[in-house]
Amino acid sequence: ERRILFSVWSPYKTDNPKEIPEDQRITLLKKGDDVYTGKFGNEGSGGQSYLKHMWKAGQTYRFLLKAKPTVNNSTDYTAWFMDPEVKDWQLIASFRRPKTFTYIKRPHSFLENFMPHMGNKSRMAYYTNQWVCNTTGEWFELSKAKFTADATARKDARLDYAGGVCEGKFFMKNGGFFSERVAFDQYFEREDQGDRPEINLKILK
């Protein structure tokens, strides 16, 4: 089983979703067809959604995230997913986060292995043709990125991680006990592709 996951953290700091005060809970606004929604805990808490989808290694998929400040000092976060075989944007979910009034400021991409017993397997992902759109509809390509690491890498619990640019794409890699370690907290740049997304944002669900 494989999933397309979209989660939004509550501003209230707890690992138990039951402890979140009513006025700081994540509210589900909408969800897509066949999408599961609920709560999560144990790494902070908040609202969770996922679509069971058998994505394939080596295939390029598209993701779209919107953040919009809204009423009562809140922000609405909405995520869509596109499978190139379907060629249509599918709504995952839309959540409202209280005590937050912001647009997207610091986007991140990451590669996570949350099953330690799979540490002998190498995981690698490419990140390419990434763009942001401002409030006036202008698109800007993201061609510079900082390679960072989590606490596991920073305390040298694992040494097999890497990131950078390969064939014009950002990449990250971890696991499998390889040796080509890359120093974190450095910047990498790739050439602009100029392939601006052609998305009619107004007609998205």
PDB file of C-alpha atoms in Angstrom:
ATOM      1  CA  GLU A   1       0.000   0.000   0.000  1.00  0.00           C
ATOM      2  CA  ARG A   2       1.220   3.499  -0.843  1.00  0.00           C
ATOM      3  CA  ARG A   3      -0.257   6.847   0.098  1.00  0.00           C
ATOM      4  CA  ILE A   4      -0.410  10.519  -0.815  1.00  0.00           C
ATOM      5  CA  LEU A   5      -0.274  12.185   2.601  1.00  0.00           C
ATOM      6  CA  PHE A   6      -1.261  15.715   3.620  1.00  0.00           C
ATOM      7  CA  SER A   7      -1.145  16.855   7.252  1.00  0.00           C
ATOM      8  CA  VAL A   8      -1.497  20.192   9.028  1.00  0.00           C
ATOM      9  CA  TRP A   9      -0.118  20.678  12.542  1.00  0.00           C
ATOM     10  CA  SER A  10      -2.077  22.399  15.296  1.00  0.00           C
ATOM     11  CA  PRO A  11      -0.466  25.535  16.781  1.00  0.00           C
ATOM     12  CA  TYR A  12      -0.906  23.892  20.203  1.00  0.00           C
ATOM     13  CA  LYS A  13       2.200  21.921  21.176  1.00  0.00           C
ATOM     14  CA  THR A  14       1.299  18.379  22.195  1.00  0.00           C
ATOM     15  CA  ASP A  15       1.731  14.803  20.983  1.00  0.00           C
ATOM     16  CA  ASN A  16      -1.805  13.927  22.071  1.00  0.00           C
ATOM     17  CA  PRO A  17      -4.554  15.308  19.802  1.00  0.00           C
ATOM     18  CA  LYS A  18      -7.093  14.917  22.620  1.00  0.00           C
ATOM     19  CA  GLU A  19      -5.262  17.623  24.603  1.00  0.00           C
ATOM     20  CA  ILE A  20      -5.707  20.323  21.950  1.00  0.00           C
ATOM     21  CA  PRO A  21      -8.085  23.102  23.104  1.00  0.00           C
ATOM     22  CA  GLU A  22     -11.176  23.598  20.962  1.00  0.00           C
ATOM     23  CA  ASP A  23      -9.999  26.962  19.622  1.00  0.00           C
ATOM     24  CA  GLN A  24      -6.659  25.521  18.442  1.00  0.00           C
ATOM     25  CA  ARG A  25      -7.871  22.414  16.621  1.00  0.00           C
ATOM     26  CA  ILE A  26      -7.426  21.876  12.899  1.00  0.00           C
ATOM     27  CA  THR A  27     -10.742  22.037  11.042  1.00  0.00           C
ATOM     28  CA  LEU A  28     -11.443  19.993   7.928  1.00  0.00           C
ATOM     29  CA  LEU A  29     -13.091  22.154   5.254  1.00  0.00           C
ATOM     30  CA  LYS A  30     -13.214  19.732   2.325  1.00  0.00           C
ATOM     31  CA  LYS A  31     -11.742  16.442   1.183  1.00  0.00           C
ATOM     32  CA  GLY A  32     -11.397  14.675  -2.125  1.00  0.00           C
ATOM     33  CA  ASP A  33     -13.018  11.464  -3.295  1.00  0.00           C
ATOM     34  CA  ASP A  34     -11.711   8.326  -1.543  1.00  0.00           C
ATOM     35  CA  VAL A  35      -9.541  10.434   0.789  1.00  0.00           C
ATOM     36  CA  TYR A  36      -9.294   9.401   4.454  1.00  0.00           C
ATOM     37  CA  THR A  37      -9.260  12.213   7.045  1.00  0.00           C
ATOM     38  CA  GLY A  38      -8.656  12.144  10.786  1.00  0.00           C
ATOM     39  CA  LYS A  39      -6.215  13.187  13.488  1.00  0.00           C
ATOM     40  CA  PHE A  40      -2.577  12.339  14.164  1.00  0.00           C
ATOM     41  CA  GLY A  41      -0.267  12.498  17.194  1.00  0.00           C
ATOM     42  CA  ASN A  42       3.101  11.394  18.556  1.00  0.00           C
ATOM     43  CA  GLU A  43       5.059  13.984  16.502  1.00  0.00           C
ATOM     44  CA  GLY A  44       3.025  17.029  17.369  1.00  0.00           C
ATOM     45  CA  SER A  45      -0.687  16.771  16.604  1.00  0.00           C
ATOM     46  CA  GLY A  46      -3.152  17.976  14.031  1.00  0.00           C
ATOM     47  CA  GLY A  47      -5.296  17.037  11.052  1.00  0.00           C
ATOM     48  CA  GLN A  48      -4.300  14.262   8.676  1.00  0.00           C
ATOM     49  CA  SER A  49      -5.489  13.143   5.278  1.00  0.00           C
ATOM     50  CA  TYR A  50      -4.302  10.563   2.795  1.00  0.00           C
ATOM     51  CA  LEU A  51      -5.243   8.968  -0.480  1.00  0.00           C
ATOM     52  CA  LYS A  52      -4.307   5.347  -1.094  1.00  0.00           C
ATOM     53  CA  HIS A  53      -2.534   5.468  -4.435  1.00  0.00           C
ATOM     54  CA  MET A  54      -0.055   2.992  -5.884  1.00  0.00           C
ATOM     55  CA  TRP A  55       2.502   5.514  -7.083  1.00  0.00           C
ATOM     56  CA  LYS A  56       5.375   4.071  -9.097  1.00  0.00           C
ATOM     57  CA  ALA A  57       9.096   4.563  -8.642  1.00  0.00           C
ATOM     58  CA  GLY A  58      10.611   6.460 -11.554  1.00  0.00           C
ATOM     59  CA  GLN A  59       7.373   8.281 -12.382  1.00  0.00           C
ATOM     60  CA  THR A  60       7.078  12.067 -11.953  1.00  0.00           C
ATOM     61  CA  TYR A  61       4.057  13.267  -9.991  1.00  0.00           C
ATOM     62  CA  ARG A  62       2.789  16.782  -9.357  1.00  0.00           C
ATOM     63  CA  PHE A  63       1.749  18.382  -6.104  1.00  0.00           C
ATOM     64  CA  LEU A  64       0.091  21.730  -5.488  1.00  0.00           C
ATOM     65  CA  LEU A  65      -0.242  23.475  -2.120  1.00  0.00           C
ATOM     66  CA  LYS A  66      -2.153  26.670  -1.385  1.00  0.00           C
ATOM     67  CA  ALA A  67      -2.044  28.731   1.805  1.00  0.00           C
ATOM     68  CA  LYS A  68      -4.519  31.588   2.202  1.00  0.00           C
ATOM     69  CA  PRO A  69      -5.074  33.783   5.279  1.00  0.00           C
ATOM     70  CA  THR A  70      -8.749  33.827   6.191  1.00  0.00           C
ATOM     71  CA  VAL A  71     -11.209  34.760   8.945  1.00  0.00           C
ATOM     72  CA  ASN A  72     -10.502  34.935  12.691  1.00  0.00           C
ATOM     73  CA  ASN A  73      -6.704  34.957  12.384  1.00  0.00           C
ATOM     74  CA  SER A  74      -6.690  31.590  10.594  1.00  0.00           C
ATOM     75  CA  THR A  75      -5.098  30.182   7.434  1.00  0.00           C
ATOM     76  CA  ASP A  76      -6.583  27.665   5.014  1.00  0.00           C
ATOM     77  CA  TYR A  77      -4.203  25.046   3.594  1.00  0.00           C
ATOM     78  CA  THR A  78      -5.317  23.042   0.564  1.00  0.00           C
ATOM     79  CA  ALA A  79      -3.442  20.285  -1.289  1.00  0.00           C
ATOM     80  CA  TRP A  80      -3.941  18.700  -4.709  1.00  0.00           C
ATOM     81  CA  PHE A  81      -2.214  15.787  -6.443  1.00  0.00           C
ATOM     82  CA  MET A  82      -1.852  14.875 -10.118  1.00  0.00           C
ATOM     83  CA  ASP A  83      -1.053  11.474 -11.544  1.00  0.00           C
ATOM     84  CA  PRO A  84       0.209  11.943 -15.155  1.00  0.00           C
ATOM     85  CA  GLU A  85      -1.826   8.927 -16.224  1.00  0.00           C
ATOM     86  CA  VAL A  86      -5.007  10.683 -15.046  1.00  0.00           C
ATOM     87  CA  LYS A  87      -3.972  14.210 -16.102  1.00  0.00           C
ATOM     88  CA  ASP A  88      -6.330  15.963 -13.716  1.00  0.00           C
ATOM     89  CA  TRP A  89      -5.762  17.691 -10.374  1.00  0.00           C
ATOM     90  CA  GLN A  90      -7.317  15.708  -7.545  1.00  0.00           C
ATOM     91  CA  LEU A  91      -8.224  17.414  -4.280  1.00  0.00           C
ATOM     92  CA  ILE A  92      -6.628  15.746  -1.268  1.00  0.00           C
ATOM     93  CA  ALA A  93      -8.005  18.007   1.471  1.00  0.00           C
ATOM     94  CA  SER A  94      -8.436  21.539   2.762  1.00  0.00           C
ATOM     95  CA  PHE A  95      -7.743  22.337   6.436  1.00  0.00           C
ATOM     96  CA  ARG A  96      -8.116  25.524   8.499  1.00  0.00           C
ATOM     97  CA  ARG A  97      -5.345  26.256  11.023  1.00  0.00           C
ATOM     98  CA  PRO A  98      -6.267  28.717  13.792  1.00  0.00           C
ATOM     99  CA  LYS A  99      -3.983  31.342  15.319  1.00  0.00           C
ATOM    100  CA  THR A 100      -2.092  31.529  12.021  1.00  0.00           C
ATOM    101  CA  PHE A 101      -2.275  34.289   9.418  1.00  0.00           C
ATOM    102  CA  THR A 102       0.230  33.722   6.648  1.00  0.00           C
ATOM    103  CA  TYR A 103       1.042  32.749   3.090  1.00  0.00           C
ATOM    104  CA  ILE A 104       3.706  30.153   2.279  1.00  0.00           C
ATOM    105  CA  LYS A 105       7.066  31.585   3.337  1.00  0.00           C
ATOM    106  CA  ARG A 106       9.605  28.753   3.654  1.00  0.00           C
ATOM    107  CA  PRO A 107       8.722  25.776   1.439  1.00  0.00           C
ATOM    108  CA  HIS A 108      10.624  22.547   2.028  1.00  0.00           C
ATOM    109  CA  SER A 109      11.026  19.211   0.320  1.00  0.00           C
ATOM    110  CA  PHE A 110      12.268  16.183   2.196  1.00  0.00           C
ATOM    111  CA  LEU A 111      13.047  12.484   2.026  1.00  0.00           C
ATOM    112  CA  GLU A 112      12.000  10.516   5.088  1.00  0.00           C
ATOM    113  CA  ASN A 113      12.623   6.969   6.226  1.00  0.00           C
ATOM    114  CA  PHE A 114      10.393   6.359   9.245  1.00  0.00           C
ATOM    115  CA  MET A 115      11.055   2.585   9.388  1.00  0.00           C
ATOM    116  CA  PRO A 116      14.542   2.022  10.907  1.00  0.00           C
ATOM    117  CA  HIS A 117      14.570  -1.665   9.933  1.00  0.00           C
ATOM    118  CA  MET A 118      14.615  -0.525   6.293  1.00  0.00           C
ATOM    119  CA  GLY A 119      17.879   1.382   6.754  1.00  0.00           C
ATOM    120  CA  ASN A 120      19.765  -1.075   4.556  1.00  0.00           C
ATOM    121  CA  LYS A 121      17.734   0.114   1.561  1.00  0.00           C
ATOM    122  CA  SER A 122      18.744   3.236  -0.365  1.00  0.00           C
ATOM    123  CA  ARG A 123      15.992   5.799  -0.929  1.00  0.00           C
ATOM    124  CA  MET A 124      16.382   8.578  -3.493  1.00  0.00           C
ATOM    125  CA  ALA A 125      14.047  11.219  -4.882  1.00  0.00           C
ATOM    126  CA  TYR A 126      14.284  13.996  -7.464  1.00  0.00           C
ATOM    127  CA  TYR A 127      12.681  17.419  -7.041  1.00  0.00           C
ATOM    128  CA  THR A 128      12.374  19.488 -10.165  1.00  0.00           C
ATOM    129  CA  ASN A 129      10.360  22.216 -11.866  1.00  0.00           C
ATOM    130  CA  GLN A 130       9.255  23.723  -8.543  1.00  0.00           C
ATOM    131  CA  TRP A 131       7.425  27.042  -8.605  1.00  0.00           C
ATOM    132  CA  VAL A 132       5.584  29.467  -6.337  1.00  0.00           C
ATOM    133  CA  CYS A 133       2.748  31.797  -7.302  1.00  0.00           C
ATOM    134  CA  ASN A 134       2.148  35.080  -5.490  1.00  0.00           C
ATOM    135  CA  THR A 135      -1.139  36.817  -4.714  1.00  0.00           C
ATOM    136  CA  THR A 136      -1.171  38.666  -8.045  1.00  0.00           C
ATOM    137  CA  GLY A 137      -0.761  35.502 -10.121  1.00  0.00           C
ATOM    138  CA  GLU A 138       2.964  35.833 -10.912  1.00  0.00           C
ATOM    139  CA  TRP A 139       4.955  32.587 -10.975  1.00  0.00           C
ATOM    140  CA  PHE A 140       8.566  32.292  -9.758  1.00  0.00           C
ATOM    141  CA  GLU A 141      10.819  29.298 -10.330  1.00  0.00           C
ATOM    142  CA  LEU A 142      12.701  27.822  -7.374  1.00  0.00           C
ATOM    143  CA  SER A 143      16.211  27.092  -8.600  1.00  0.00           C
ATOM    144  CA  LYS A 144      18.243  27.494  -5.397  1.00  0.00           C
ATOM    145  CA  ALA A 145      17.896  25.258  -2.337  1.00  0.00           C
ATOM    146  CA  LYS A 146      19.648  24.683   0.980  1.00  0.00           C
ATOM    147  CA  PHE A 147      20.513  21.098   1.888  1.00  0.00           C
ATOM    148  CA  THR A 148      19.745  20.496   5.574  1.00  0.00           C
ATOM    149  CA  ALA A 149      19.417  17.442   7.810  1.00  0.00           C
ATOM    150  CA  ASP A 150      17.432  16.246  10.800  1.00  0.00           C
ATOM    151  CA  ALA A 151      18.669  15.372  14.288  1.00  0.00           C
ATOM    152  CA  THR A 152      19.552  11.809  13.263  1.00  0.00           C
ATOM    153  CA  ALA A 153      22.073  13.008  10.687  1.00  0.00           C
ATOM    154  CA  ARG A 154      23.363  15.908  12.787  1.00  0.00           C
ATOM    155  CA  LYS A 155      24.373  13.622  15.642  1.00  0.00           C
ATOM    156  CA  ASP A 156      25.995  11.162  13.187  1.00  0.00           C
ATOM    157  CA  ALA A 157      23.575   8.357  14.048  1.00  0.00           C
ATOM    158  CA  ARG A 158      23.585   7.728  10.302  1.00  0.00           C
ATOM    159  CA  LEU A 159      26.236   8.807   7.800  1.00  0.00           C
ATOM    160  CA  ASP A 160      24.605   7.661   4.563  1.00  0.00           C
ATOM    161  CA  TYR A 161      22.804  10.724   3.302  1.00  0.00           C
ATOM    162  CA  ALA A 162      23.389  13.056   0.372  1.00  0.00           C
ATOM    163  CA  GLY A 163      21.769  15.832  -1.620  1.00  0.00           C
ATOM    164  CA  GLY A 164      22.555  18.220  -4.433  1.00  0.00           C
ATOM    165  CA  VAL A 165      21.916  18.555  -8.163  1.00  0.00           C
ATOM    166  CA  CYS A 166      21.913  15.702 -10.674  1.00  0.00           C
ATOM    167  CA  GLU A 167      21.088  16.173 -14.372  1.00  0.00           C
ATOM    168  CA  GLY A 168      19.470  19.506 -13.665  1.00  0.00           C
ATOM    169  CA  LYS A 169      17.307  18.245 -10.797  1.00  0.00           C
ATOM    170  CA  PHE A 170      17.609  18.615  -7.051  1.00  0.00           C
ATOM    171  CA  PHE A 171      17.914  15.241  -5.338  1.00  0.00           C
ATOM    172  CA  MET A 172      18.094  13.731  -1.877  1.00  0.00           C
ATOM    173  CA  LYS A 173      19.273  10.265  -0.933  1.00  0.00           C
ATOM    174  CA  ASN A 174      19.580   8.280   2.289  1.00  0.00           C
ATOM    175  CA  GLY A 175      20.020   4.745   3.580  1.00  0.00           C
ATOM    176  CA  GLY A 176      21.869   1.785   2.106  1.00  0.00           C
ATOM    177  CA  PHE A 177      25.259   2.487   3.729  1.00  0.00           C
ATOM    178  CA  PHE A 178      26.777   4.404   0.814  1.00  0.00           C
ATOM    179  CA  SER A 179      29.923   6.495   1.332  1.00  0.00           C
ATOM    180  CA  GLU A 180      29.478   9.707  -0.709  1.00  0.00           C
ATOM    181  CA  ARG A 181      28.401  11.874   2.221  1.00  0.00           C
ATOM    182  CA  VAL A 182      27.453  15.504   1.469  1.00  0.00           C
ATOM    183  CA  ALA A 183      27.968  18.309   3.990  1.00  0.00           C
ATOM    184  CA  PHE A 184      24.680  19.829   5.037  1.00  0.00           C
ATOM    185  CA  ASP A 185      23.736  23.534   5.376  1.00  0.00           C
ATOM    186  CA  GLN A 186      25.129  24.343   1.931  1.00  0.00           C
ATOM    187  CA  TYR A 187      23.250  25.774  -1.034  1.00  0.00           C
ATOM    188  CA  PHE A 188      22.813  24.143  -4.421  1.00  0.00           C
ATOM    189  CA  GLU A 189      21.567  25.760  -7.630  1.00  0.00           C
ATOM    190  CA  ARG A 190      20.122  24.278 -10.776  1.00  0.00           C
ATOM    191  CA  GLU A 191      19.450  25.941 -14.105  1.00  0.00           C
ATOM    192  CA  ASP A 192      16.046  27.489 -14.643  1.00  0.00           C
ATOM    193  CA  GLN A 193      13.854  25.337 -16.867  1.00  0.00           C
ATOM    194  CA  GLY A 194      11.290  28.017 -17.649  1.00  0.00           C
ATOM    195  CA  ASP A 195       8.542  25.401 -17.740  1.00  0.00           C
ATOM    196  CA  ARG A 196       5.946  27.435 -15.870  1.00  0.00           C
ATOM    197  CA  PRO A 197       2.907  25.499 -14.608  1.00  0.00           C
ATOM    198  CA  GLU A 198      -0.201  25.997 -16.701  1.00  0.00           C
ATOM    199  CA  ILE A 199      -2.879  25.699 -14.044  1.00  0.00           C
ATOM    200  CA  ASN A 200      -6.269  27.397 -13.997  1.00  0.00           C
ATOM    201  CA  LEU A 201      -6.354  27.930 -10.241  1.00  0.00           C
ATOM    202  CA  LYS A 202      -9.887  29.310 -10.368  1.00  0.00           C
ATOM    203  CA  ILE A 203     -11.476  26.049 -11.484  1.00  0.00           C
ATOM    204  CA  LEU A 204      -9.744  23.741  -9.000  1.00  0.00           C
ATOM    205  CA  LYS A 205     -12.052  22.033  -6.529  1.00  0.00           C
TER     206      LYS A 205
END
